[in-house]
C-alpha atoms as an extended CHARMM CRD file, in Angstrom:
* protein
*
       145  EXT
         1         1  UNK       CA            -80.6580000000      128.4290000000      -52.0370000000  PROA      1               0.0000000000
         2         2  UNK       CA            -82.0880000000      131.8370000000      -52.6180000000  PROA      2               0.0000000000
         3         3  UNK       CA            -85.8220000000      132.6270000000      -50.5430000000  PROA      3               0.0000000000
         4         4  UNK       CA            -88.5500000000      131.6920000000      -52.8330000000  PROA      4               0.0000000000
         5         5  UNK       CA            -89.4610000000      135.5280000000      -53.5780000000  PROA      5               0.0000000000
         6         6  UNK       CA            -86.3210000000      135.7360000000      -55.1570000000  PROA      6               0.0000000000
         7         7  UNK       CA            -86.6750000000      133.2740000000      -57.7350000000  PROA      7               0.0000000000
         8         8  UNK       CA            -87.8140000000      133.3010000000      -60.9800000000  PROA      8               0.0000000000
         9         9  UNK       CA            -90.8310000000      131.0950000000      -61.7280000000  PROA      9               0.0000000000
        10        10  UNK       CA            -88.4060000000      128.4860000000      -63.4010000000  PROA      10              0.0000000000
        11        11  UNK       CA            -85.9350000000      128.6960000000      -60.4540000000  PROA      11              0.0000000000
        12        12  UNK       CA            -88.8710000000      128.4400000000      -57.7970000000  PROA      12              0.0000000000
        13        13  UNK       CA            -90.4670000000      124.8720000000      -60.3320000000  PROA      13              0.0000000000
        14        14  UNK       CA            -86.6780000000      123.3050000000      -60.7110000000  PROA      14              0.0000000000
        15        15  UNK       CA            -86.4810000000      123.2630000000      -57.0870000000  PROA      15              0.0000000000
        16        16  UNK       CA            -89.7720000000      121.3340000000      -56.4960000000  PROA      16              0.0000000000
        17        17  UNK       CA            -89.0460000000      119.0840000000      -59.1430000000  PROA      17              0.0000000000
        18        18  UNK       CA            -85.8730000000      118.5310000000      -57.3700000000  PROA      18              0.0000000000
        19        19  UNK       CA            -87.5280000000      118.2980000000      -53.7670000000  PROA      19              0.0000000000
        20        20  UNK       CA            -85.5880000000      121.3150000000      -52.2330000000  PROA      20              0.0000000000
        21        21  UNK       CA            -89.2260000000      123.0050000000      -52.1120000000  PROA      21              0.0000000000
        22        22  UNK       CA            -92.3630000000      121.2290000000      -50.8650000000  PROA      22              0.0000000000
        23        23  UNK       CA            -94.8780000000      120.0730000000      -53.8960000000  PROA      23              0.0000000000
        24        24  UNK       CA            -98.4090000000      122.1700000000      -53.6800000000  PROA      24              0.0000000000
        25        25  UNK       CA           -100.7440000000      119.8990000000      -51.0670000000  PROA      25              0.0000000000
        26        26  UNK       CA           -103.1050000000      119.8690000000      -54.3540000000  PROA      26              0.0000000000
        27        27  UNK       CA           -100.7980000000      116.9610000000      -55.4200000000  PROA      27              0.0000000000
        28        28  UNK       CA           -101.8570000000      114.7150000000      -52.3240000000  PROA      28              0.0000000000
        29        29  UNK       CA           -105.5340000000      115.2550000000      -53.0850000000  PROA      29              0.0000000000
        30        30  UNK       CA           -104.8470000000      114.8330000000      -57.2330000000  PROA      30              0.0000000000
        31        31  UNK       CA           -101.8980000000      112.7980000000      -57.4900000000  PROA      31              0.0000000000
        32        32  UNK       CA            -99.6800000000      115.2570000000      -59.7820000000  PROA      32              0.0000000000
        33        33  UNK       CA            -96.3870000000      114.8100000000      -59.8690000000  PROA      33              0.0000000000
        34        34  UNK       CA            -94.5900000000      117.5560000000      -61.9050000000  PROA      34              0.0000000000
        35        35  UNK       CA            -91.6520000000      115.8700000000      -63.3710000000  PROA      35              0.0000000000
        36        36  UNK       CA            -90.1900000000      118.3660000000      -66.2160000000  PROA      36              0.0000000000
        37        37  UNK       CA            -90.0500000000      122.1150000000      -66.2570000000  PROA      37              0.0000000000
        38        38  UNK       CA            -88.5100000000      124.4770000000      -68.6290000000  PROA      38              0.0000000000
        39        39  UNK       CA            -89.5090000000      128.0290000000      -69.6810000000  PROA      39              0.0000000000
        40        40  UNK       CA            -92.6110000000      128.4320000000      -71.0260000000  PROA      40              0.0000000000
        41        41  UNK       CA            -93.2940000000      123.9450000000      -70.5830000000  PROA      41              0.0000000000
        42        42  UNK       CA            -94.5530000000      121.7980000000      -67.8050000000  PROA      42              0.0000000000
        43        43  UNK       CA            -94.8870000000      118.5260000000      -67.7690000000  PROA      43              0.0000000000
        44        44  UNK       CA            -96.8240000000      116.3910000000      -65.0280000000  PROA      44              0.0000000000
        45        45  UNK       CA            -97.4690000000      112.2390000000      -64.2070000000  PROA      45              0.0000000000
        46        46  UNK       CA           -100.9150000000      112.3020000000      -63.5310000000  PROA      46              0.0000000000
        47        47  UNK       CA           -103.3700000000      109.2490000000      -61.9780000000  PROA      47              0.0000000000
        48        48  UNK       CA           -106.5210000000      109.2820000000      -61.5010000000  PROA      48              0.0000000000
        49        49  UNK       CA           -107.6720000000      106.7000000000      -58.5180000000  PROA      49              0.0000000000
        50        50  UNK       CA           -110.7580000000      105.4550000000      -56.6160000000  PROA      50              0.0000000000
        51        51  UNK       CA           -110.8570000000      109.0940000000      -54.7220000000  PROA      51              0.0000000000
        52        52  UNK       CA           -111.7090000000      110.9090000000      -57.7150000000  PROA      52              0.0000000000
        53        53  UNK       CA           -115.0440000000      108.9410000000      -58.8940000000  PROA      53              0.0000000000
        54        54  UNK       CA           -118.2690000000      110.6820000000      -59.3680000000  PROA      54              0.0000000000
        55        55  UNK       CA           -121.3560000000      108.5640000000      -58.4430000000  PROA      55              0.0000000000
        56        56  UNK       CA           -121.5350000000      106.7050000000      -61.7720000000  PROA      56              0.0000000000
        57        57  UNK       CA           -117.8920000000      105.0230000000      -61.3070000000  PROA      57              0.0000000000
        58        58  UNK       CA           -116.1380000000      107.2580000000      -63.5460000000  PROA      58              0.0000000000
        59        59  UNK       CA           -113.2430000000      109.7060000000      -62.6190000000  PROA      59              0.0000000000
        60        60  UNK       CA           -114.5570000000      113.1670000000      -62.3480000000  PROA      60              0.0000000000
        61        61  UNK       CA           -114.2180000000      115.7640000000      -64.4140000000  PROA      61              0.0000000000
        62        62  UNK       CA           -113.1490000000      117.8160000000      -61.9130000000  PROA      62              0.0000000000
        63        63  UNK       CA           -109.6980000000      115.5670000000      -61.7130000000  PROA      63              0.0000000000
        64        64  UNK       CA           -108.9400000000      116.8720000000      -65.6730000000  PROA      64              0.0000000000
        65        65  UNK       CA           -109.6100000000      120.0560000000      -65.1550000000  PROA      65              0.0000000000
        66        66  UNK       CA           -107.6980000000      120.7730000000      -61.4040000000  PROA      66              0.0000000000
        67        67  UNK       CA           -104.6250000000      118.7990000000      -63.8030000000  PROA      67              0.0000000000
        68        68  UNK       CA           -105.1450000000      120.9570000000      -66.8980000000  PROA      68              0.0000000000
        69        69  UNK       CA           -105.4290000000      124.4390000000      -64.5760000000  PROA      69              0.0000000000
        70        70  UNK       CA           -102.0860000000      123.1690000000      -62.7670000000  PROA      70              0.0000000000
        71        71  UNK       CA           -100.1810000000      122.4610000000      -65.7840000000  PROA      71              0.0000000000
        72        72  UNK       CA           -101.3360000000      125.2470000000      -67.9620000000  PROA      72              0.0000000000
        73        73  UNK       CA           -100.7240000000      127.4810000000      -64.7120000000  PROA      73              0.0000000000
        74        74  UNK       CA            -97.2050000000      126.0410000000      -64.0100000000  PROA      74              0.0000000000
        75        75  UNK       CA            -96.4020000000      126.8800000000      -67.8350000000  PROA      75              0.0000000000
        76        76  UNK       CA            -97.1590000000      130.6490000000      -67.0900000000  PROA      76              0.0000000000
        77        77  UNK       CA            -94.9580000000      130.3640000000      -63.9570000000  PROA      77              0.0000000000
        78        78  UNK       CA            -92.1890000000      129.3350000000      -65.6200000000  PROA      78              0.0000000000
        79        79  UNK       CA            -92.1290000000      132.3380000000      -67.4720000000  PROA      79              0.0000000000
        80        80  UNK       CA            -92.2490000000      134.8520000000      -64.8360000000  PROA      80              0.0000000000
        81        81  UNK       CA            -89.3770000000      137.2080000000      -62.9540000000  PROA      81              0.0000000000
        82        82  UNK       CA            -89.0670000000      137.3000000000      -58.8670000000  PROA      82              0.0000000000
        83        83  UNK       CA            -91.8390000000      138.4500000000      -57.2050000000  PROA      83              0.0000000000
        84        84  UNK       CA            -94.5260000000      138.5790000000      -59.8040000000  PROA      84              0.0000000000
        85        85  UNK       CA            -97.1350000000      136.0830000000      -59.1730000000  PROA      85              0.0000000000
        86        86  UNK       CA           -100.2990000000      134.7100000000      -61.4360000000  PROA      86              0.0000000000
        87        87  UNK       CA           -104.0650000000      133.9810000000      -61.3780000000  PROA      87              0.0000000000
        88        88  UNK       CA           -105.8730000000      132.0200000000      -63.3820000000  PROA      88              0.0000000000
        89        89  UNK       CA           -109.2000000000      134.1150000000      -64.8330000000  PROA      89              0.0000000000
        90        90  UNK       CA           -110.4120000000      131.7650000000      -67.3560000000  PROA      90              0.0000000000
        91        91  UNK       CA           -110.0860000000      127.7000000000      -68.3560000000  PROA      91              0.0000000000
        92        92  UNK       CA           -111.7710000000      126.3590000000      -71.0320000000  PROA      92              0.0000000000
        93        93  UNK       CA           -111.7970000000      122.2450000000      -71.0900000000  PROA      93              0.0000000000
        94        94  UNK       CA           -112.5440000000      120.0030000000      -73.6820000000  PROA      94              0.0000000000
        95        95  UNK       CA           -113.2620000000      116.1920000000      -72.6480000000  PROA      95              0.0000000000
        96        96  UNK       CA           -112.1990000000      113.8490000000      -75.7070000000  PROA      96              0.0000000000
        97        97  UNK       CA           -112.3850000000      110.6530000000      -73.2760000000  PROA      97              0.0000000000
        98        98  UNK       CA           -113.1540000000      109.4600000000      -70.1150000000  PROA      98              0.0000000000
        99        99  UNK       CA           -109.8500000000      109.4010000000      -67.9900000000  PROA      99              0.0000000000
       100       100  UNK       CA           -108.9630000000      105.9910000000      -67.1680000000  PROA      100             0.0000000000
       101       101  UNK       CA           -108.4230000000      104.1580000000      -63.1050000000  PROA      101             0.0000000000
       102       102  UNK       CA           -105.2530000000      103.7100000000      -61.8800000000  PROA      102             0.0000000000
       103       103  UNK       CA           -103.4790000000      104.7440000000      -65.3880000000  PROA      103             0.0000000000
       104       104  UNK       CA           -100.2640000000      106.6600000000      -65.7420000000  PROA      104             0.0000000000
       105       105  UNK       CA           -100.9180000000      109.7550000000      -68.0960000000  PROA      105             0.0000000000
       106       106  UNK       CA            -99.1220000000      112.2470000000      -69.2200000000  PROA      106             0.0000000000
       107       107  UNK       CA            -99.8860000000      115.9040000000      -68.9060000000  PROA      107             0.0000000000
       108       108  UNK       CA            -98.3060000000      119.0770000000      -70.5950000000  PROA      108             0.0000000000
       109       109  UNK       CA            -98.3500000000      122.9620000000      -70.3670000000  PROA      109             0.0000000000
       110       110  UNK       CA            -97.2170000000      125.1360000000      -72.6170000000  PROA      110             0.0000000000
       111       111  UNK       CA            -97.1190000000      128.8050000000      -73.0790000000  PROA      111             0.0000000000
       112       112  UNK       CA            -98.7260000000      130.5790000000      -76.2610000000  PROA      112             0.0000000000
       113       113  UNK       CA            -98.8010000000      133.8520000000      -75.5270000000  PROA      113             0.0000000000
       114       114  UNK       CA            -97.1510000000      135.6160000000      -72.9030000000  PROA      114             0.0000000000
       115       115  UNK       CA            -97.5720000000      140.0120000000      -72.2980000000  PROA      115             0.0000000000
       116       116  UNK       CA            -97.3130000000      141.6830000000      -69.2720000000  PROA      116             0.0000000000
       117       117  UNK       CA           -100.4970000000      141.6040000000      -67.9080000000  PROA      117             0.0000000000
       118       118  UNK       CA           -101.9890000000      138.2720000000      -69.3300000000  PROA      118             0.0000000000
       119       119  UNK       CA           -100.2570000000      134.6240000000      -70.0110000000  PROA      119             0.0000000000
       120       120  UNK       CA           -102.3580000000      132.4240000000      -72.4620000000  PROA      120             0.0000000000
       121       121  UNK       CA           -101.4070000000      128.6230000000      -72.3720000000  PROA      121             0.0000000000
       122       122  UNK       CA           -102.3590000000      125.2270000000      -73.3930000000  PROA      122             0.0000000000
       123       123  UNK       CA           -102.5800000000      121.8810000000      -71.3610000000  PROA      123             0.0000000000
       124       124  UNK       CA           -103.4010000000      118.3780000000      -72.6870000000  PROA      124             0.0000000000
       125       125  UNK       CA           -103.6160000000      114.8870000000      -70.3900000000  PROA      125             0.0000000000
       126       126  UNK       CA           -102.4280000000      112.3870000000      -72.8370000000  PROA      126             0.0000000000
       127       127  UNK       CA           -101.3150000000      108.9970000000      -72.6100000000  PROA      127             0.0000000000
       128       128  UNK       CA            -98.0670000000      106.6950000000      -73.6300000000  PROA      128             0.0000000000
       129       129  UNK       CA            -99.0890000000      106.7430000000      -77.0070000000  PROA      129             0.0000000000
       130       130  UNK       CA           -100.1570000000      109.7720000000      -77.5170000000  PROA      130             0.0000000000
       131       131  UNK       CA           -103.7810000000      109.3310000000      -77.5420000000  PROA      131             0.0000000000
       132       132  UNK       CA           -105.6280000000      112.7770000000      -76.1250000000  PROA      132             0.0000000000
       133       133  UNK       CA           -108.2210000000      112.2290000000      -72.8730000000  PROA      133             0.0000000000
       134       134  UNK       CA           -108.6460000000      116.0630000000      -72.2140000000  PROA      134             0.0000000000
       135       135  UNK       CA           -107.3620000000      119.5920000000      -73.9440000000  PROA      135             0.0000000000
       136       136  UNK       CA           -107.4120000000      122.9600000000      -72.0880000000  PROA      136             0.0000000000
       137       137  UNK       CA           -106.6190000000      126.9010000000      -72.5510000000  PROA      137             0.0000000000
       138       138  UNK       CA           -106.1040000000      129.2690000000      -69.7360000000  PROA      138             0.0000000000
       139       139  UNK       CA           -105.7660000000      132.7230000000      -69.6560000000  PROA      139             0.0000000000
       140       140  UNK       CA           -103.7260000000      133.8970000000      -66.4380000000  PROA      140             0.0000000000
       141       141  UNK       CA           -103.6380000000      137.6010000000      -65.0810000000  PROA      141             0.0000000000
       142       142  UNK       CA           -100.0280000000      138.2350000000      -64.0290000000  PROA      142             0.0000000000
       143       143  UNK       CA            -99.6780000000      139.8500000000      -61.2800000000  PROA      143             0.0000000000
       144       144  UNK       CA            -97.5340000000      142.4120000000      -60.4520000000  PROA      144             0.0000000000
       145       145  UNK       CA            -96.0410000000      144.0500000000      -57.1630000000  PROA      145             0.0000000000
């Protein structure tokens, strides 16, 4: 297996969605498991549990937007050659419905626009039918060596 820093940003996602490459330790805090990659696509099992409550009993917003900002980043990623890394500099969230306890969702990345200094992409945390919980665009600043 080639060192990380040689991979593309597809290469360096296919390994951790096939376990030759640790997961990000974000995953153990917001259970994210990134299941699919392709270029310019991500696609994550997301679920939300008792850890991720605000003080009213509902999950946080905070657990839709650290998903959408992973998914819409790992999207960008995908796209990228060895060595050049990525930042997001802007996330804009939209919160159609509370995100449910304990409930398998869906999320998914994908690239819109990609130049070489910024990658604009698209998240959404969805469910098995389809029905939308939470939309997102990033903007990322790639960054070059």
């Amino acid at each position: 297996m080639k060192h990380p820093k040689e991979m593309t940003g597809l290469e360096f996602l296919q390994a951790m969605v096939n376990g030759d490459i640790p997961r990000a330790s974000i995953s153990e805090t917001i259970p994210m498991d990134l299941h699919a990659i392709s270029e310019g696509t991500a696609s994550f099992h997301v679920k939300a549990d008792k850890r991720h409550l605000n003080p009213l009993g509902g999950v946080h917003g905070g657990f839709a937007a650290t998903v959408l900002d992973s998914v819409t980043g790992c999207a960008i990623h995908s796209m990228l050659e060895p060595g050049v890394g990525y930042g997001t500099i802007d996330l804009n969230i939209k919160m159609c419905r509370p995100i449910p306890l304990d409930k398998e969702l869906l999320a998914i990345g994908q690239v819109i626009n990609m130049s070489k200094n910024l990658g604009i992409s698209e998240g959404k945390i969805i469910d098995e039918d389809g029905k939308l919980y939470a939309h997102a665009t990033a903007t990322c600043m790639i960054i070059r060596p």
